[in-house]
């Protein structure tokens, strides 16, 4: 039978480095432009945002109408064909 040799934890892993004694100095940050969330309720920003949002919605509706102009008739005639193909007279 072999003899097992034990190792202490400190021999395998070196001790962790000690923290430095110097402390970082406090850092002060100043804001030159104070910001408030209520600034977003400015009528100019709301008007510009409403115009941009309205244009985007109109464009989306136009694209949706172009797609539906093709999909709806295909769906209707497909359903009509399916109805007559599976209908028992």
Coordinates of C-alpha atoms in Angstrom, one line a residue:
X1 CA 0.0 0.0 0.0
X2 CA 1.2 3.5 -0.9
X3 CA 1.7 6.1 1.6
X4 CA -0.3 9.3 0.9
X5 CA 1.2 12.7 1.6
X6 CA -0.9 15.5 2.7
X7 CA -0.5 19.2 1.7
X8 CA -1.8 22.2 3.5
X9 CA -4.0 24.7 1.6
X10 CA -1.4 27.4 2.0
X11 CA 1.3 25.4 0.2
X12 CA -0.9 24.7 -2.8
X13 CA -2.4 28.2 -3.2
X14 CA -0.5 31.3 -2.5
X15 CA -2.2 33.8 -0.1
X16 CA -4.4 36.4 -1.7
X17 CA -2.8 39.8 -2.2
X18 CA -3.5 42.2 0.6
X19 CA -5.5 45.3 -0.3
X20 CA -3.5 48.5 -0.5
X21 CA -3.7 50.9 2.3
X22 CA -4.2 54.0 0.1
X23 CA -7.8 54.9 -0.4
X24 CA -9.1 56.5 -3.6
X25 CA -10.0 60.1 -3.2
X26 CA -13.7 61.0 -3.5
X27 CA -14.7 62.1 -7.0
X28 CA -17.2 64.8 -7.5
X29 CA -19.1 65.1 -10.8
X30 CA -21.0 68.2 -11.8
X31 CA -23.7 68.5 -14.4
X32 CA -23.8 71.6 -16.5
X33 CA -27.2 70.9 -17.9
X34 CA -29.8 69.8 -15.4
X35 CA -32.2 67.3 -17.0
X36 CA -35.7 66.7 -15.9
X37 CA -38.1 64.0 -17.4
X38 CA -40.8 66.7 -17.5
X39 CA -38.8 68.5 -20.2
X40 CA -40.1 65.8 -22.6
X41 CA -43.6 67.3 -22.2
X42 CA -42.5 70.4 -24.1
X43 CA -45.1 71.2 -26.8
X44 CA -42.4 71.6 -29.5
X45 CA -41.0 68.1 -28.9
X46 CA -44.5 66.6 -28.6
X47 CA -45.5 68.2 -32.0
X48 CA -42.4 67.0 -33.8
X49 CA -42.8 63.5 -32.3
X50 CA -46.4 63.4 -33.3
X51 CA -45.7 64.4 -36.9
X52 CA -42.9 61.8 -37.2
X53 CA -45.1 59.1 -35.5
X54 CA -48.0 60.0 -37.8
X55 CA -45.9 59.7 -41.0
X56 CA -44.6 56.4 -39.8
X57 CA -48.1 55.0 -39.1
X58 CA -49.4 56.2 -42.5
X59 CA -46.4 54.5 -44.2
X60 CA -47.1 51.3 -42.3
X61 CA -50.8 51.4 -43.2
X62 CA -49.9 51.9 -46.8
X63 CA -47.5 48.9 -46.8
X64 CA -50.1 46.8 -45.0
X65 CA -52.7 47.7 -47.6
X66 CA -50.4 46.7 -50.5
X67 CA -49.8 43.3 -48.9
X68 CA -53.5 42.8 -48.1
X69 CA -54.5 43.6 -51.7
X70 CA -52.8 40.4 -52.6
X71 CA -53.4 38.2 -49.6
X72 CA -57.1 38.7 -49.1
X73 CA -58.2 37.5 -52.6
X74 CA -55.8 34.6 -52.5
X75 CA -57.2 33.6 -49.1
X76 CA -60.8 34.0 -50.2
X77 CA -60.4 31.9 -53.4
X78 CA -58.4 29.3 -51.5
X79 CA -61.2 29.0 -48.9
X80 CA -63.8 28.9 -51.6
X81 CA -61.9 26.1 -53.4
X82 CA -61.4 24.2 -50.1
X83 CA -65.2 24.6 -49.3
X84 CA -66.3 23.1 -52.7
X85 CA -63.5 20.4 -52.6
X86 CA -64.6 19.1 -49.2
X87 CA -68.4 19.8 -49.4
X88 CA -70.6 16.8 -49.6
X89 CA -73.6 17.4 -51.9

